[in-house]
Amino acid sequence: MASTIPGQMMHVPLLISSILRHAARHHGDTEIVSRRIEGDIHRYTYRDLQQRARQLAKALHALGVEPGERVGTLAWNGYRHLEIYYAVSGAGSVCHTINPRLFPEQIEYIANHADDRYVFFDLTFLPLVERLAPHCPQVRGWVAMTDRAHMPASEVSLLCYEELLDAQDSDYAWPEFDENTASSLCYTSGTTGNPKGVLYSHRSTVLHSYGAALPDSMALSARDCVLPVVPMFHVNAWGLPYAVPLTGAKLVFPGKDLDGKSLYELFETEGVTFSAGVPTVWLGLLDHVKKNGLRFNTLNRTVIGGSACAPAMIRSFEEEYGVQVIHAWGMSEMSPLGTLCKLRVKHANLPREAQRALLEKQGSAIYGVDLKIVGPDGQELPWDGESFGDLLVRGPWVIDTYFKGDKSPLVNGWFPTGDVATIDADGYVHITDRSKDVIKSGGEWISSIDVENVVMAHPAVHEAACIAISHPKWDERPLLVIVKKPGAQVTREEILKFYDGRVAKWWIPDDVVFVDEIPHTATGKMQKLKLREQFKDYVAPASA
Ligand code: ADP
C-alpha cells in the first residue's frame, strides 16, 4: 500500500474547557438555575459560570492542587458542582464525583483508592464528612460548598467554598494540554467486590458530548431547557453537564429534592423541555401528577435508562401526558451512552402496537459505539432479534482499563458489558438481563426483565423484581417479588393469572411474594443480589 499522507487541519485538542468557553462566548446570557441546599433558587448565566470556574481554578492552584491530582465531590446537582466539574478538569486535574448514597465504608475505600487531595461537599453531607475525615489522611482539606454565613460548626476543620472564590479574580487562561489527559473519575457501584474506577479523558468526554447531543440521541439544542434528574455523582449525570453547555441550552438543577412534587414544580416554573433519569424517580413523578390531576406544559421528552424502563411507564408518559420517552442503555464504563431508542422513517406506518414493541427496546447505537453479541464460545451471533448472548462494545468513549487496575477487562479489544441482549436486523438492542440475573430454567433462559415488565402494567403493582430460586428439577425457576401501590389489593393468584397469554407458560413465575420495599443500589437499581440472598431457601408451593 502506498504510504498515507498527513491531513493538514489544525491540531486543536478536544478539551472540556473548550465547551465552557463556547457556552460563555456564544450563549453567555443563557441561564443556569439551581435549587440550592440553602433552600432558595439561584440563577446565573454561562458567562458567570465561566468567571467563577476560573476563580475556582485559581483557588485550586493556590491550595496546591497539581495537574493529574484528584479532587473529590460529595454533592447534588447544582451550579457549584458544575463549577467544580469545569474548574478541576479545565486546570488539568481530575474531578472525582463520589456517590454519597454508597455505604460509608465504600466511600472511604473510594476516596482513598482515588487518593483525593481535597473533597468538596454539600452541607447535607457534613455528617458523612465527619465520619470519613479520620479515615482519609491523604485528604488535605474538606470544602463546604456554601458561603460564610451558612458555614456549619464541625470538629473537622473546614474550608469555605465562597471564601476560596472571593480570594481570587477571574484572570485565568485555561491551559492547553493533550486531549487524552484524564479529566474525571467515577466508580461503579460494585454490587460484588470493591468499586472500580473509570477514568475518563478530555477527548472521550467531548466526543461523548457530541454523541449525546445528536438528533437521534438526546437531540439537545439551544432552544431546550434541560433538567438532569440523574445525579452528577452518577456517571457525570449521563454527560449532560457537558452536552448541555455544548449546545447552549438552559440548565436547571434540582439540588437534593428529587420527589415528584419538587421536580414537577421546577419543570413548570422553569419551562423544562427535556429531562433524564432512572425509572424509580419517574415512578415518583408520575404518581404525583396522577394524584393531583396535573399536566406537563413544557416537558416534551425524557430519557429513561440505568435500568429497564417498564413499557407501562413509557405508555403512561406518552398517552396520558404527551411526553416522549427515549429508552436508553449504557453504563459507567461507556461514559455512559450506548444506545437510545427512536423510530425510523420505515416504522412510521407500522401499527401502534408494533411501534410500541420497538420503543420498549433499548434502541440502536450512537455513532461512536460499536456493538456485538457473542455466544458461550465467543462466536458472534446473528442480528435476528432472537439470538441472545453477551453484549460487547468498543469505541472512543468506552473503557480500556480500570483506574489502577492491573489487568485489562477487554476481550480481544472489546469490553464485555455483563449484559445479555438480542440485536435485530436494524441494530435495535433488547437487553434481556444482566448475565448474573438471568434465570436458567431447564437449560433455557428466562428474561427477568421481561417478566417484570409484564406485571408492571398491573394497576396494583408499584414495583416488581423477578429473581431465580433453586428448583430440584429445573435448576432455577422465577420468583416474583412485588411492592403493591399504596392501598391496592391484589392476590398471588390474580398476579399469576395476569401472565396468561402474555408470556410463554414456562416463564410464568412459580410464586409471588409481597414485600414493603425492594432494596435499591446507590444508583437506583433493584438489588437482586440481596433479594436472591433473602429468598435463597425459598420453596415455591408448586415445587414443595
Ligand atoms: P453500576 O450499577 O454497575 O454502577 P451503571 O450505572 O453503569 O453501573 O449500570 C450499568 C448497567 O445498568 C448496565 O450494564 C445494565 O445492566 C443496566 N442498564 C442500564 N440501562 C438499562 C436499560 N435501559 N435497560 C436495562 N438495563 C439497563
XYZ file of C-alpha atoms and ligand atoms in Angstrom:
571
model
C 0.000 0.000 0.000
C 1.263 3.494 -0.812
C 2.100 5.440 2.327
C -0.578 7.695 3.760
C -0.045 11.450 3.968
C -0.910 13.599 6.976
C -4.050 15.742 6.935
C -3.472 19.471 7.058
C -6.050 20.643 9.529
C -5.425 22.367 12.859
C -4.423 20.320 15.881
C -6.863 21.704 18.387
C -7.150 19.310 21.335
C -10.662 18.317 22.433
C -10.642 19.808 25.932
C -13.505 20.193 28.389
C -12.575 23.853 28.918
C -13.461 24.473 25.255
C -17.081 23.538 25.981
C -17.300 26.120 28.731
C -15.529 28.735 26.630
C -18.010 28.112 23.819
C -21.055 28.306 26.102
C -19.834 31.526 27.755
C -18.937 33.171 24.457
C -21.862 32.116 22.291
C -24.638 31.573 24.831
C -23.323 33.899 27.521
C -26.674 35.090 28.851
C -28.359 31.662 28.899
C -29.454 30.790 32.402
C -28.394 28.106 34.844
C -30.985 27.750 37.589
C -30.351 25.776 40.770
C -32.448 24.832 43.758
C -29.884 25.337 46.480
C -29.238 23.265 49.577
C -29.633 26.564 51.446
C -33.302 26.436 50.342
C -33.585 29.215 47.729
C -33.435 29.304 43.931
C -30.171 30.572 42.476
C -29.855 31.965 38.933
C -26.920 32.975 36.848
C -25.573 32.521 33.316
C -22.944 30.626 31.359
C -20.870 33.800 31.440
C -20.992 33.785 35.252
C -20.203 30.076 35.299
C -17.015 30.596 33.332
C -15.962 33.504 35.507
C -16.454 31.578 38.739
C -14.901 28.387 37.319
C -11.803 30.461 36.532
C -11.749 31.844 40.091
C -12.045 28.308 41.399
C -9.233 27.064 39.127
C -7.022 29.758 40.649
C -8.158 28.802 44.140
C -7.242 25.165 43.459
C -3.848 26.289 42.292
C -3.433 28.341 45.477
C -4.333 25.247 47.508
C -1.512 23.376 45.767
C -3.645 21.036 43.659
C -1.414 19.784 40.848
C -2.422 18.638 37.359
C -3.370 14.958 37.457
C -4.333 15.053 41.144
C -7.847 14.048 42.124
C -10.394 16.362 43.705
C -13.447 14.609 45.149
C -17.043 15.828 45.329
C -19.936 14.720 47.514
C -22.634 16.886 46.019
C -26.078 17.160 44.453
C -26.860 18.681 41.074
C -26.191 22.401 41.366
C -24.195 25.297 39.944
C -21.310 24.983 42.403
C -20.904 21.333 41.485
C -20.812 22.399 37.821
C -18.133 24.972 38.606
C -16.043 22.218 40.187
C -16.553 19.981 37.136
C -15.131 22.673 34.846
C -12.501 24.186 37.121
C -10.906 20.900 38.158
C -10.843 19.275 34.699
C -10.130 22.571 32.952
C -6.999 23.031 35.061
C -5.784 19.529 34.162
C -6.697 17.836 37.446
C -9.273 15.049 37.815
C -12.814 15.658 39.039
C -13.797 12.638 41.092
C -17.532 12.537 41.742
C -18.305 10.289 44.700
C -21.744 8.717 45.067
C -22.851 9.695 48.602
C -25.524 7.001 48.597
C -22.902 4.275 48.877
C -22.063 2.780 52.254
C -19.578 4.937 54.215
C -17.049 2.062 54.105
C -17.260 2.040 50.311
C -16.898 5.826 50.138
C -13.855 5.647 52.380
C -12.387 2.962 50.123
C -13.099 5.048 47.024
C -11.680 8.324 48.396
C -8.507 6.523 49.471
C -8.177 4.499 46.297
C -8.597 7.662 44.211
C -6.145 9.443 46.518
C -8.336 12.550 46.636
C -6.451 15.700 47.697
C -9.487 17.814 48.532
C -13.141 16.897 48.869
C -15.885 19.437 48.129
C -19.221 18.666 49.753
C -22.765 19.952 50.017
C -23.919 20.746 53.554
C -26.248 17.731 53.524
C -23.177 15.518 53.674
C -21.485 17.063 56.707
C -22.235 14.024 58.939
C -20.718 11.784 56.270
C -17.639 14.011 56.017
C -17.193 13.928 59.798
C -17.301 10.165 59.678
C -14.899 9.928 56.741
C -12.302 12.547 57.714
C -10.392 10.480 60.306
C -10.060 7.630 57.789
C -8.865 9.686 54.821
C -5.469 11.031 55.879
C -4.472 11.969 52.335
C -7.309 14.498 52.039
C -5.713 17.865 52.756
C -8.946 19.773 53.099
C -12.724 19.411 53.185
C -14.504 22.262 51.426
C -18.096 23.094 52.390
C -19.908 24.288 49.264
C -21.551 27.320 50.801
C -20.871 30.880 51.961
C -19.516 32.091 55.294
C -22.988 32.770 56.688
C -24.011 29.126 56.242
C -20.758 27.523 57.418
C -21.566 24.786 59.946
C -19.779 24.178 63.206
C -17.790 20.967 62.984
C -14.961 19.109 64.657
C -13.435 18.713 61.174
C -11.586 21.807 60.098
C -13.482 23.006 57.036
C -12.764 25.384 54.194
C -15.492 27.663 52.873
C -16.195 27.462 49.126
C -17.282 31.063 48.628
C -14.309 32.352 50.594
C -11.938 30.391 48.386
C -13.535 32.010 45.344
C -13.669 35.502 46.833
C -9.924 35.411 47.336
C -9.346 35.100 43.569
C -10.072 37.127 40.462
C -11.076 35.506 37.170
C -7.955 36.449 35.271
C -7.071 32.915 34.250
C -6.477 31.259 30.887
C -7.461 27.605 30.567
C -4.273 25.669 29.933
C -3.870 23.632 26.754
C -2.687 20.036 27.012
C -3.065 16.646 25.330
C -6.703 15.710 24.802
C -6.006 12.213 26.157
C -5.334 13.704 29.609
C -7.565 12.319 32.404
C -10.481 14.631 33.218
C -12.807 12.850 35.601
C -13.269 9.701 37.601
C -16.379 7.704 38.563
C -16.561 4.449 40.465
C -19.095 1.772 39.553
C -21.279 0.767 42.466
C -19.683 -2.664 42.635
C -22.560 -4.926 43.611
C -19.868 -7.538 44.219
C -16.295 -6.801 45.266
C -14.818 -3.348 45.564
C -15.996 -0.458 43.383
C -13.892 0.077 40.274
C -12.773 3.445 38.935
C -13.478 4.567 35.387
C -11.092 7.338 34.372
C -12.487 9.459 31.532
C -10.340 11.654 29.314
C -10.994 15.100 27.832
C -11.207 13.538 24.395
C -13.645 10.787 25.428
C -15.810 13.329 27.251
C -16.002 15.815 24.397
C -16.750 13.082 21.839
C -19.390 11.605 24.146
C -20.979 15.054 24.432
C -21.219 15.374 20.655
C -22.766 11.905 20.563
C -25.241 12.772 23.322
C -26.463 15.883 21.528
C -27.176 14.201 18.159
C -30.783 14.270 16.895
C -31.315 10.523 17.277
C -29.615 10.613 20.642
C -30.831 13.207 23.183
C -31.462 15.795 20.422
C -30.287 18.735 22.528
C -30.421 22.264 21.184
C -30.069 25.861 22.323
C -33.873 26.031 22.377
C -34.070 23.417 25.134
C -34.347 23.765 28.857
C -32.766 20.709 30.456
C -33.250 19.377 33.963
C -30.902 16.480 34.703
C -32.523 14.405 37.435
C -29.801 11.809 37.103
C -27.244 12.879 39.695
C -23.916 14.465 38.805
C -22.385 11.793 41.054
C -23.747 9.055 38.804
C -21.680 8.725 35.601
C -21.428 12.526 35.269
C -25.221 12.850 35.065
C -25.026 10.844 31.834
C -22.816 13.529 30.313
C -25.442 16.300 30.469
C -23.213 18.807 32.339
C -21.042 18.788 29.195
C -23.557 18.114 26.419
C -25.978 20.851 27.527
C -23.439 23.746 27.603
C -22.056 22.405 24.301
C -25.451 23.131 22.745
C -26.139 26.279 24.761
C -29.398 25.031 26.269
C -30.694 26.366 29.594
C -29.823 24.179 32.586
C -31.956 23.576 35.660
C -30.543 21.769 38.694
C -32.900 20.222 41.253
C -30.483 20.037 44.204
C -31.364 17.411 46.747
C -35.165 17.292 46.339
C -35.970 14.589 43.824
C -39.524 13.841 44.942
C -42.349 14.169 42.418
C -43.710 17.428 43.822
C -40.386 19.308 43.873
C -39.445 18.129 40.393
C -42.833 18.967 38.925
C -42.683 22.497 40.344
C -39.303 23.120 38.719
C -40.413 21.608 35.411
C -43.301 24.032 35.261
C -41.768 27.228 36.648
C -38.606 26.977 34.541
C -40.198 25.666 31.340
C -38.224 22.428 31.236
C -38.434 20.680 27.831
C -36.070 17.762 28.399
C -35.125 15.608 31.355
C -33.312 12.365 32.102
C -33.338 9.879 34.954
C -33.755 6.322 36.193
C -37.184 4.649 36.265
C -37.595 4.821 40.067
C -37.514 8.635 40.041
C -40.138 8.778 37.320
C -42.381 6.458 39.333
C -42.495 9.187 41.991
C -43.131 11.942 39.463
C -45.906 10.060 37.673
C -47.576 9.246 40.999
C -47.554 12.927 41.895
C -49.012 14.204 38.612
C -51.642 11.463 38.539
C -52.766 12.022 42.094
C -53.113 15.754 41.590
C -54.560 15.716 38.080
C -51.633 17.771 36.698
C -50.261 18.168 33.154
C -46.811 18.869 31.779
C -46.993 22.164 29.931
C -43.471 22.295 28.513
C -41.801 18.909 29.036
C -41.815 17.122 25.670
C -39.304 14.285 26.070
C -37.328 12.418 28.660
C -34.561 9.857 28.543
C -35.084 6.893 30.850
C -32.320 4.381 31.479
C -29.987 2.928 34.059
C -32.475 0.061 34.471
C -35.061 -1.283 32.086
C -37.979 1.106 31.731
C -41.248 -0.801 32.032
C -43.499 -0.491 28.948
C -46.305 0.662 31.243
C -44.254 3.739 32.149
C -43.464 4.557 28.519
C -47.163 4.254 27.685
C -48.266 6.373 30.605
C -45.886 9.226 29.752
C -46.854 9.182 26.096
C -50.558 8.527 26.139
C -51.615 10.327 29.277
C -49.126 13.196 29.250
C -47.856 13.570 25.682
C -44.226 13.198 26.794
C -41.960 11.153 24.537
C -39.900 8.559 26.393
C -36.497 7.757 24.933
C -35.395 4.462 26.405
C -31.604 4.343 26.681
C -28.951 1.875 27.695
C -25.389 2.353 28.812
C -23.042 2.036 31.735
C -20.311 3.847 33.675
C -17.672 2.118 31.575
C -19.260 3.683 28.461
C -19.444 7.318 29.653
C -22.436 6.061 29.753
C -24.393 6.403 26.497
C -24.537 3.370 24.222
C -27.973 3.053 22.656
C -31.146 5.155 22.540
C -34.494 4.166 21.132
C -36.333 6.148 18.470
C -38.366 5.091 15.461
C -37.146 5.437 11.886
C -38.973 6.548 8.769
C -39.711 2.968 7.785
C -41.539 2.440 11.090
C -43.985 5.282 10.507
C -46.709 3.104 9.044
C -46.387 0.227 11.472
C -49.422 -0.454 13.658
C -49.144 1.381 17.013
C -48.585 -1.873 18.915
C -45.610 -2.787 16.706
C -44.151 0.695 17.136
C -44.566 0.335 20.875
C -42.807 -3.018 20.896
C -39.836 -1.347 19.210
C -39.804 1.631 21.565
C -39.655 -0.707 24.552
C -36.243 -1.910 23.381
C -33.073 -0.106 24.454
C -32.519 1.237 20.937
C -29.714 1.467 18.435
C -26.107 2.526 18.852
C -24.963 6.130 18.597
C -22.114 6.665 16.160
C -19.008 6.093 18.252
C -20.257 2.908 19.893
C -19.836 -0.428 18.163
C -21.732 -3.455 19.451
C -21.787 -7.211 19.087
C -23.344 -10.197 20.814
C -21.484 -13.462 21.284
C -22.393 -16.978 22.354
C -20.681 -19.034 25.097
C -17.881 -19.961 22.673
C -17.181 -16.302 21.864
C -18.612 -16.651 18.342
C -20.522 -13.627 17.112
C -24.294 -14.199 16.978
C -26.611 -13.012 14.186
C -28.638 -9.800 14.411
C -32.004 -11.517 14.065
C -33.771 -10.170 17.144
C -33.884 -13.684 18.630
C -30.377 -14.975 19.248
C -29.221 -13.688 22.582
C -25.759 -13.562 24.025
C -23.194 -11.491 25.891
C -23.110 -7.901 24.708
C -19.679 -6.404 23.954
C -18.829 -2.835 22.989
C -15.949 -0.749 21.726
C -15.430 2.892 20.919
C -13.567 6.095 21.824
C -15.646 6.665 24.973
C -15.532 3.046 26.193
C -13.156 1.993 28.997
C -9.783 0.471 28.229
C -8.561 -0.265 31.778
C -9.866 0.490 35.259
C -8.101 3.142 37.336
C -5.065 1.488 38.934
C -6.356 -1.824 37.519
C -3.729 -4.438 36.872
C -5.365 -6.449 34.150
C -7.333 -5.414 31.108
C -11.054 -6.104 31.226
C -11.138 -6.363 27.421
C -11.701 -9.499 25.376
C -9.901 -9.204 22.037
C -10.238 -5.439 22.156
C -13.924 -5.429 23.145
C -15.405 -4.552 26.540
C -17.807 -7.203 27.907
C -20.750 -5.308 29.392
C -22.077 -8.111 31.580
C -25.450 -7.689 29.883
C -27.271 -10.247 27.786
C -29.076 -8.967 24.716
C -30.609 -9.598 21.321
C -29.973 -7.290 18.363
C -32.410 -7.131 15.449
C -31.626 -6.642 11.773
C -31.878 -2.845 12.153
C -29.466 -2.853 15.099
C -32.081 -2.330 17.841
C -30.771 -3.815 21.068
C -33.041 -5.543 23.550
C -31.399 -6.104 26.937
C -32.845 -9.296 28.339
C -30.846 -9.285 31.545
C -27.644 -8.721 33.385
C -25.891 -12.035 32.923
C -25.997 -12.679 36.662
C -29.754 -12.013 36.873
C -30.855 -14.283 34.047
C -32.972 -17.260 35.192
C -31.799 -20.598 33.841
C -34.766 -22.932 33.842
C -34.274 -26.429 32.417
C -31.414 -25.308 30.196
C -33.449 -22.405 28.768
C -33.145 -18.761 29.773
C -35.930 -16.638 31.163
C -35.522 -12.865 30.956
C -36.208 -11.466 34.404
C -36.720 -8.012 32.859
C -39.442 -9.261 30.512
C -41.242 -10.998 33.382
C -41.119 -7.785 35.436
C -42.269 -5.625 32.542
C -45.485 -7.627 32.144
C -46.592 -7.240 35.745
C -45.640 -3.551 35.904
C -48.728 -2.979 33.733
C -50.959 -4.353 36.522
C -52.755 -1.465 38.236
C -51.976 -2.702 41.758
C -48.212 -3.099 41.217
C -45.802 -0.348 42.207
C -42.534 -2.208 41.666
C -41.580 -5.786 40.784
C -38.401 -7.851 40.814
C -38.107 -11.293 39.279
C -35.328 -13.467 40.694
C -34.140 -17.047 40.392
C -34.828 -19.534 43.166
C -33.404 -23.033 43.045
C -35.574 -25.850 41.868
C -34.895 -29.598 42.191
C -35.896 -30.394 38.622
C -35.386 -27.204 36.594
C -32.299 -25.852 38.430
C -33.843 -22.398 38.651
C -37.345 -21.008 38.497
C -38.618 -17.414 38.645
C -39.963 -15.923 41.857
C -41.748 -12.597 41.655
C -41.247 -10.075 44.461
C -43.829 -7.290 44.437
C -44.413 -3.965 46.170
C -48.093 -3.026 45.912
C -49.282 0.501 45.251
C -50.405 2.183 48.486
C -53.878 0.916 49.411
C -54.051 -1.547 46.485
C -55.427 -5.051 46.999
C -54.283 -7.958 44.885
C -53.675 -11.677 45.431
C -50.950 -14.038 44.308
C -53.486 -15.842 42.079
C -54.588 -12.622 40.379
C -50.984 -11.708 39.628
C -50.190 -15.123 38.171
C -53.372 -15.056 36.106
C -52.263 -11.713 34.662
C -49.480 -13.570 32.841
C -51.901 -15.809 30.911
C -51.420 -15.169 27.219
C -48.755 -12.526 27.866
C -45.676 -14.772 28.137
C -44.788 -18.393 27.393
C -46.303 -20.637 30.042
C -42.950 -21.788 31.411
C -41.936 -18.158 32.008
C -44.763 -17.630 34.496
C -43.244 -17.286 37.980
C -43.642 -20.194 40.366
C -44.752 -17.909 43.151
C -45.374 -14.309 44.187
C -44.298 -12.699 47.447
C -45.418 -9.266 48.568
C -42.910 -7.052 50.378
C -42.995 -3.487 51.710
C -39.887 -2.451 49.872
C -37.407 -3.715 47.271
C -33.813 -2.786 48.121
C -32.095 -0.445 45.641
C -28.444 0.194 44.875
C -26.860 3.615 45.213
C -27.640 4.225 41.553
C -31.320 3.336 41.826
C -31.220 -0.233 40.520
C -33.079 -3.054 42.202
C -30.657 -5.071 44.282
C -31.429 -8.514 43.011
C -28.346 -9.980 44.657
C -29.771 -9.017 48.043
C -33.178 -10.407 47.133
C -31.627 -13.655 45.961
C -29.851 -13.958 49.318
C -33.071 -13.162 51.176
C -35.026 -15.809 49.247
C -32.173 -18.302 48.986
C -34.064 -21.118 50.684
C -37.480 -20.190 49.409
C -39.536 -23.133 48.208
C -42.441 -22.311 45.914
C -45.672 -24.272 46.532
C -45.514 -25.857 43.055
C -42.162 -27.490 43.768
C -42.666 -28.173 47.503
P -23.323 0.188 38.174
O -24.726 -0.017 38.642
O -22.580 -1.057 37.820
O -22.557 1.222 38.896
P -24.123 1.590 35.807
O -24.968 2.598 36.432
O -23.106 1.953 34.851
O -23.378 0.840 36.825
O -25.084 0.473 35.253
C -24.977 -0.135 34.030
C -25.931 -1.297 33.913
O -27.284 -0.886 34.112
C -25.939 -1.902 32.535
O -24.864 -2.778 32.343
C -27.284 -2.611 32.513
O -27.242 -3.865 33.173
C -28.152 -1.702 33.330
N -28.951 -0.838 32.444
C -28.706 0.434 32.113
N -29.674 0.907 31.308
C -30.547 -0.104 31.109
C -31.756 -0.260 30.350
N -32.289 0.733 29.669
N -32.355 -1.463 30.370
C -31.842 -2.498 31.069
N -30.725 -2.403 31.810
C -30.080 -1.237 31.827
